Amino acid sequence: MCRWLAYSGTPLLLDTILYKPAHSLIDQSLHSRLGVETTNGDGFGVGWYPQESIDTPALLRDVGPAWNNRNLREIADHVRSPLFFAHIRASTGTAVQQSNCHPFRYGRWMWMHNGGITDFHLVRRDLTLQVDPELYSAIEGTTDSETMFYLALTLGLEQDPPGAVARMVGLVERSGREHGIEFPLQMTIAVTDGERLWAFRYSTQGTSRSLFYSTRVDTLRKLHPDVAFLREVSDETHLIVSEPLGDLPGAWNEVPESSYGVVHAGADELCPFTPEPV
C-alpha cells in the first residue's frame, strides 16, 4: 500500500511538513508504523498550488524512493504553498513508472489514494469502459487509483465530489461482485480543487487503512503554548495523514470508519460515507 499527507492552511515551505516532523513522510517511506508495508519505495509525488494562481497544480513525481531524491530535497527548501499533497508509493502490482505515481492531476483537480481494487486485473476492462470517452485519453498510467479518479470525474466529481466518489465506489463494488470478488475495495482518498479538500476512508470489508486528521490549531495552542509552529500558522491550518507525523499529545484524531471530511475556509465537516449504486 502507500502513505500520504494533505496540507491546507498558512502558506509554508514544503520542507516544514515533508522533512521536519519527527515521523515525517520521508521517515515513513523507510519506517512506516501503520502501513501494510514498512517500506514505501516504489516512487513518490508531491503536488502544490502556486500562491499566484490555483488554476493548475504543479507536480513532481519520480519512480525512485523519496528518502534519497535530491530534486525533492532541493525543491522542499524553496517551494511555498497553502496546499500540498504528498504521496509515497508501495505498488500493489502495477508497474513502477512515473505515470503511476500519485498525485494524479486533471485540470485544477488533484487526487491520491492508498489501498486498492481487489483483483484489479479482473475488473480493469469493465471499469475502464465506464470512463467518459472525452476523459479517457487523459489517463496516462495503469493503476487502479488513476482509474478510480477518472471514474469519479466521469460521475460528477467537479460538481459534487462526495456524490461522485460514492457513485465511483458503488460502481467498483458492483463490478467486483459480478466477478465473484467478496471485498472489492480498500481506500483512503484525498481530492482537492485547490480551494477545498475532501478526504475519504472506506473499505468494503469495513476495516479500512489508517487515516488521521489534526486537531484544531487553537486547541493545540492551549495544550502546547511552547510549540513555535503552532504560533506561526492560522486557525485554518489542517493536516490529513495516513499516519501521525509525530507524538505530540492531543494532536491527531482517527478518521472514523466509512466517513469523509471536508476542509474549507470558515468551517470543516465530518460526514458518514455510503456508496451509491450506479
PDB file of C-alpha atoms in Angstrom, residues 49-218:
ATOM      1  CA  TYR A  49      -0.815  25.154  -5.922  1.00  0.00           C
ATOM      2  CA  PRO A  50       1.397  28.205  -6.602  1.00  0.00           C
ATOM      3  CA  GLN A  51       0.408  31.163  -4.471  1.00  0.00           C
ATOM      4  CA  GLU A  52      -0.049  33.286  -7.589  1.00  0.00           C
ATOM      5  CA  SER A  53      -2.724  31.023  -9.095  1.00  0.00           C
ATOM      6  CA  ILE A  54      -4.776  27.943  -8.229  1.00  0.00           C
ATOM      7  CA  ASP A  55      -5.850  27.119 -11.784  1.00  0.00           C
ATOM      8  CA  THR A  56      -3.439  24.216 -12.241  1.00  0.00           C
ATOM      9  CA  PRO A  57      -1.404  22.470  -9.550  1.00  0.00           C
ATOM     10  CA  ALA A  58       2.277  21.707 -10.081  1.00  0.00           C
ATOM     11  CA  LEU A  59       3.505  18.112  -9.823  1.00  0.00           C
ATOM     12  CA  LEU A  60       6.844  16.463  -9.128  1.00  0.00           C
ATOM     13  CA  ARG A  61       6.803  12.667  -9.451  1.00  0.00           C
ATOM     14  CA  ASP A  62       9.563  10.094  -9.717  1.00  0.00           C
ATOM     15  CA  VAL A  63       9.941   6.312  -9.637  1.00  0.00           C
ATOM     16  CA  GLY A  64      12.741   6.201  -7.061  1.00  0.00           C
ATOM     17  CA  PRO A  65      12.327   6.257  -3.289  1.00  0.00           C
ATOM     18  CA  ALA A  66      11.620   9.585  -1.618  1.00  0.00           C
ATOM     19  CA  TRP A  67      14.274   9.181   1.068  1.00  0.00           C
ATOM     20  CA  ASN A  68      17.252   9.879  -1.219  1.00  0.00           C
ATOM     21  CA  ASN A  69      15.829  12.018  -4.026  1.00  0.00           C
ATOM     22  CA  ARG A  70      17.975  15.146  -4.446  1.00  0.00           C
ATOM     23  CA  ASN A  71      15.407  17.003  -6.544  1.00  0.00           C
ATOM     24  CA  LEU A  72      12.731  16.550  -3.886  1.00  0.00           C
ATOM     25  CA  ARG A  73      15.147  17.716  -1.189  1.00  0.00           C
ATOM     26  CA  GLU A  74      16.043  20.742  -3.330  1.00  0.00           C
ATOM     27  CA  ILE A  75      12.510  21.962  -4.009  1.00  0.00           C
ATOM     28  CA  ALA A  76      11.382  21.335  -0.427  1.00  0.00           C
ATOM     29  CA  ASP A  77      13.522  24.262   0.722  1.00  0.00           C
ATOM     30  CA  HIS A  78      12.194  26.612  -1.961  1.00  0.00           C
ATOM     31  CA  VAL A  79       8.548  25.826  -2.750  1.00  0.00           C
ATOM     32  CA  ARG A  80       5.926  27.553  -0.593  1.00  0.00           C
ATOM     33  CA  SER A  81       2.197  26.889  -0.898  1.00  0.00           C
ATOM     34  CA  PRO A  82      -1.048  26.943   1.084  1.00  0.00           C
ATOM     35  CA  LEU A  83      -1.983  23.472  -0.192  1.00  0.00           C
ATOM     36  CA  PHE A  84       0.254  20.420  -0.617  1.00  0.00           C
ATOM     37  CA  PHE A  85      -0.358  16.783  -1.492  1.00  0.00           C
ATOM     38  CA  ALA A  86       2.479  14.306  -0.899  1.00  0.00           C
ATOM     39  CA  HIS A  87       2.455  10.555  -1.536  1.00  0.00           C
ATOM     40  CA  ILE A  88       4.913   7.679  -1.183  1.00  0.00           C
ATOM     41  CA  ARG A  89       4.108   4.525  -3.097  1.00  0.00           C
ATOM     42  CA  ALA A  90       4.260   0.808  -2.421  1.00  0.00           C
ATOM     43  CA  SER A  91       2.993  -0.846  -5.589  1.00  0.00           C
ATOM     44  CA  THR A  92       0.155  -3.352  -5.321  1.00  0.00           C
ATOM     45  CA  GLY A  93       1.122  -4.973  -8.605  1.00  0.00           C
ATOM     46  CA  THR A  94       1.100  -2.308 -11.298  1.00  0.00           C
ATOM     47  CA  ALA A  95       4.342  -1.117 -12.860  1.00  0.00           C
ATOM     48  CA  VAL A  96       6.785   1.166 -11.103  1.00  0.00           C
ATOM     49  CA  GLN A  97       6.737   4.053 -13.574  1.00  0.00           C
ATOM     50  CA  GLN A  98       6.331   7.806 -13.342  1.00  0.00           C
ATOM     51  CA  SER A  99       2.804   7.852 -14.751  1.00  0.00           C
ATOM     52  CA  ASN A 100       1.724   5.524 -11.933  1.00  0.00           C
ATOM     53  CA  CYS A 101       2.966   7.829  -9.167  1.00  0.00           C
ATOM     54  CA  HIS A 102       0.470   9.941  -7.240  1.00  0.00           C
ATOM     55  CA  PRO A 103      -0.906  12.584  -7.085  1.00  0.00           C
ATOM     56  CA  PHE A 104      -2.877  12.482 -10.320  1.00  0.00           C
ATOM     57  CA  ARG A 105      -3.996  15.727 -11.922  1.00  0.00           C
ATOM     58  CA  TYR A 106      -6.820  16.769 -14.214  1.00  0.00           C
ATOM     59  CA  GLY A 107      -7.254  20.494 -14.778  1.00  0.00           C
ATOM     60  CA  ARG A 108      -7.317  22.134 -11.360  1.00  0.00           C
ATOM     61  CA  TRP A 109      -8.041  18.818  -9.592  1.00  0.00           C
ATOM     62  CA  MET A 110      -5.602  16.562  -7.700  1.00  0.00           C
ATOM     63  CA  TRP A 111      -6.238  13.040  -6.406  1.00  0.00           C
ATOM     64  CA  MET A 112      -4.246  10.499  -4.398  1.00  0.00           C
ATOM     65  CA  HIS A 113      -5.140   7.107  -2.955  1.00  0.00           C
ATOM     66  CA  ASN A 114      -3.982   4.422  -0.570  1.00  0.00           C
ATOM     67  CA  GLY A 115      -5.498   0.966  -0.842  1.00  0.00           C
ATOM     68  CA  GLY A 116      -6.561  -0.963  -3.881  1.00  0.00           C
ATOM     69  CA  ILE A 117      -9.237  -2.547  -6.027  1.00  0.00           C
ATOM     70  CA  THR A 118      -9.056  -6.273  -5.273  1.00  0.00           C
ATOM     71  CA  ASP A 119      -8.105  -8.362  -8.328  1.00  0.00           C
ATOM     72  CA  PHE A 120      -7.956  -5.223 -10.429  1.00  0.00           C
ATOM     73  CA  HIS A 121      -6.821  -7.254 -13.429  1.00  0.00           C
ATOM     74  CA  LEU A 122     -10.241  -8.965 -13.479  1.00  0.00           C
ATOM     75  CA  VAL A 123     -12.317  -5.774 -13.445  1.00  0.00           C
ATOM     76  CA  ARG A 124      -9.989  -3.325 -15.161  1.00  0.00           C
ATOM     77  CA  ARG A 125     -11.579  -3.606 -18.613  1.00  0.00           C
ATOM     78  CA  ASP A 126     -15.134  -3.243 -17.289  1.00  0.00           C
ATOM     79  CA  LEU A 127     -14.231  -0.189 -15.212  1.00  0.00           C
ATOM     80  CA  THR A 128     -12.144   1.494 -17.893  1.00  0.00           C
ATOM     81  CA  LEU A 129     -15.015   1.237 -20.353  1.00  0.00           C
ATOM     82  CA  GLN A 130     -17.137   3.275 -17.937  1.00  0.00           C
ATOM     83  CA  VAL A 131     -14.806   6.284 -18.194  1.00  0.00           C
ATOM     84  CA  ASP A 132     -16.203   9.148 -20.281  1.00  0.00           C
ATOM     85  CA  PRO A 133     -14.635   8.898 -23.776  1.00  0.00           C
ATOM     86  CA  GLU A 134     -13.711  12.584 -23.585  1.00  0.00           C
ATOM     87  CA  LEU A 135     -11.671  11.869 -20.438  1.00  0.00           C
ATOM     88  CA  TYR A 136     -10.185   8.526 -21.447  1.00  0.00           C
ATOM     89  CA  SER A 137      -7.264   9.957 -23.433  1.00  0.00           C
ATOM     90  CA  ALA A 138      -6.061  11.826 -20.323  1.00  0.00           C
ATOM     91  CA  ILE A 139      -5.303   8.575 -18.471  1.00  0.00           C
ATOM     92  CA  GLU A 140      -1.524   8.129 -18.510  1.00  0.00           C
ATOM     93  CA  GLY A 141      -0.829   5.147 -16.251  1.00  0.00           C
ATOM     94  CA  THR A 142      -2.095   1.683 -15.395  1.00  0.00           C
ATOM     95  CA  THR A 143      -3.102   1.913 -11.736  1.00  0.00           C
ATOM     96  CA  ASP A 144      -6.448   1.235 -10.130  1.00  0.00           C
ATOM     97  CA  SER A 145      -6.006   4.587  -8.342  1.00  0.00           C
ATOM     98  CA  GLU A 146      -5.970   6.607 -11.561  1.00  0.00           C
ATOM     99  CA  THR A 147      -8.902   4.618 -12.931  1.00  0.00           C
ATOM    100  CA  MET A 148     -10.857   5.496  -9.780  1.00  0.00           C
ATOM    101  CA  PHE A 149     -10.026   9.179 -10.323  1.00  0.00           C
ATOM    102  CA  TYR A 150     -11.319   9.194 -13.883  1.00  0.00           C
ATOM    103  CA  LEU A 151     -14.418   7.250 -12.924  1.00  0.00           C
ATOM    104  CA  ALA A 152     -15.116   9.886 -10.268  1.00  0.00           C
ATOM    105  CA  LEU A 153     -14.600  12.641 -12.843  1.00  0.00           C
ATOM    106  CA  THR A 154     -16.991  10.812 -15.174  1.00  0.00           C
ATOM    107  CA  LEU A 155     -19.566  10.566 -12.388  1.00  0.00           C
ATOM    108  CA  GLY A 156     -19.552  14.266 -11.497  1.00  0.00           C
ATOM    109  CA  LEU A 157     -16.506  14.995  -9.337  1.00  0.00           C
ATOM    110  CA  GLU A 158     -16.277  18.605 -10.481  1.00  0.00           C
ATOM    111  CA  GLN A 159     -19.878  19.314  -9.425  1.00  0.00           C
ATOM    112  CA  ASP A 160     -20.352  17.025  -6.414  1.00  0.00           C
ATOM    113  CA  PRO A 161     -17.177  15.418  -5.039  1.00  0.00           C
ATOM    114  CA  PRO A 162     -18.753  13.335  -2.229  1.00  0.00           C
ATOM    115  CA  GLY A 163     -21.525  12.106  -4.503  1.00  0.00           C
ATOM    116  CA  ALA A 164     -19.129  11.305  -7.337  1.00  0.00           C
ATOM    117  CA  VAL A 165     -16.835   9.302  -5.039  1.00  0.00           C
ATOM    118  CA  ALA A 166     -19.849   7.455  -3.602  1.00  0.00           C
ATOM    119  CA  ARG A 167     -21.013   6.562  -7.118  1.00  0.00           C
ATOM    120  CA  MET A 168     -17.483   5.517  -8.121  1.00  0.00           C
ATOM    121  CA  VAL A 169     -17.295   3.189  -5.121  1.00  0.00           C
ATOM    122  CA  GLY A 170     -20.714   1.771  -5.915  1.00  0.00           C
ATOM    123  CA  LEU A 171     -19.602   1.042  -9.467  1.00  0.00           C
ATOM    124  CA  VAL A 172     -16.346  -0.605  -8.350  1.00  0.00           C
ATOM    125  CA  GLU A 173     -18.148  -2.787  -5.807  1.00  0.00           C
ATOM    126  CA  ARG A 174     -20.811  -3.835  -8.292  1.00  0.00           C
ATOM    127  CA  SER A 175     -18.205  -4.767 -10.883  1.00  0.00           C
ATOM    128  CA  GLY A 176     -16.163  -6.670  -8.313  1.00  0.00           C
ATOM    129  CA  ARG A 177     -19.093  -8.703  -7.105  1.00  0.00           C
ATOM    130  CA  GLU A 178     -20.064  -9.539 -10.676  1.00  0.00           C
ATOM    131  CA  HIS A 179     -16.623 -11.165 -10.870  1.00  0.00           C
ATOM    132  CA  GLY A 180     -17.045 -13.037  -7.603  1.00  0.00           C
ATOM    133  CA  ILE A 181     -14.856 -10.721  -5.505  1.00  0.00           C
ATOM    134  CA  GLU A 182     -16.083 -10.661  -1.907  1.00  0.00           C
ATOM    135  CA  PHE A 183     -14.400  -7.418  -0.801  1.00  0.00           C
ATOM    136  CA  PRO A 184     -13.728  -5.339  -3.926  1.00  0.00           C
ATOM    137  CA  LEU A 185     -12.351  -2.099  -2.497  1.00  0.00           C
ATOM    138  CA  GLN A 186      -9.981  -0.643   0.081  1.00  0.00           C
ATOM    139  CA  MET A 187      -9.367   3.104   0.069  1.00  0.00           C
ATOM    140  CA  THR A 188      -8.306   6.276   1.724  1.00  0.00           C
ATOM    141  CA  ILE A 189      -8.533   9.114  -0.788  1.00  0.00           C
ATOM    142  CA  ALA A 190      -7.656  12.810  -0.833  1.00  0.00           C
ATOM    143  CA  VAL A 191      -9.015  15.075  -3.555  1.00  0.00           C
ATOM    144  CA  THR A 192      -8.886  18.849  -3.981  1.00  0.00           C
ATOM    145  CA  ASP A 193      -9.757  21.614  -6.415  1.00  0.00           C
ATOM    146  CA  GLY A 194      -7.224  23.972  -4.837  1.00  0.00           C
ATOM    147  CA  GLU A 195      -9.795  25.645  -2.592  1.00  0.00           C
ATOM    148  CA  ARG A 196     -11.484  22.768  -0.781  1.00  0.00           C
ATOM    149  CA  LEU A 197     -10.072  19.434   0.337  1.00  0.00           C
ATOM    150  CA  TRP A 198     -12.000  16.189   0.748  1.00  0.00           C
ATOM    151  CA  ALA A 199     -10.656  13.038   2.425  1.00  0.00           C
ATOM    152  CA  PHE A 200     -12.399   9.642   2.424  1.00  0.00           C
ATOM    153  CA  ARG A 201     -11.883   6.478   4.471  1.00  0.00           C
ATOM    154  CA  TYR A 202     -13.801   3.380   3.359  1.00  0.00           C
ATOM    155  CA  SER A 203     -13.450  -0.309   2.580  1.00  0.00           C
ATOM    156  CA  THR A 204     -15.966  -2.940   1.549  1.00  0.00           C
ATOM    157  CA  GLN A 205     -14.857  -5.118   4.451  1.00  0.00           C
ATOM    158  CA  GLY A 206     -15.163  -2.295   6.987  1.00  0.00           C
ATOM    159  CA  THR A 207     -11.513  -2.483   8.075  1.00  0.00           C
ATOM    160  CA  SER A 208     -10.007   0.452   6.233  1.00  0.00           C
ATOM    161  CA  ARG A 209      -6.400   1.628   6.080  1.00  0.00           C
ATOM    162  CA  SER A 210      -5.373   4.171   8.697  1.00  0.00           C
ATOM    163  CA  LEU A 211      -6.215   7.860   8.331  1.00  0.00           C
ATOM    164  CA  PHE A 212      -5.904  10.770  10.787  1.00  0.00           C
ATOM    165  CA  TYR A 213      -6.697  14.478  10.913  1.00  0.00           C
ATOM    166  CA  SER A 214      -5.046  17.163  13.001  1.00  0.00           C
ATOM    167  CA  THR A 215      -6.715  18.771  15.991  1.00  0.00           C
ATOM    168  CA  ARG A 216      -7.801  22.396  15.618  1.00  0.00           C
ATOM    169  CA  VAL A 217      -4.841  24.736  15.882  1.00  0.00           C
ATOM    170  CA  ASP A 218      -6.465  26.981  18.500  1.00  0.00           C
TER     171      ASP A 218
END
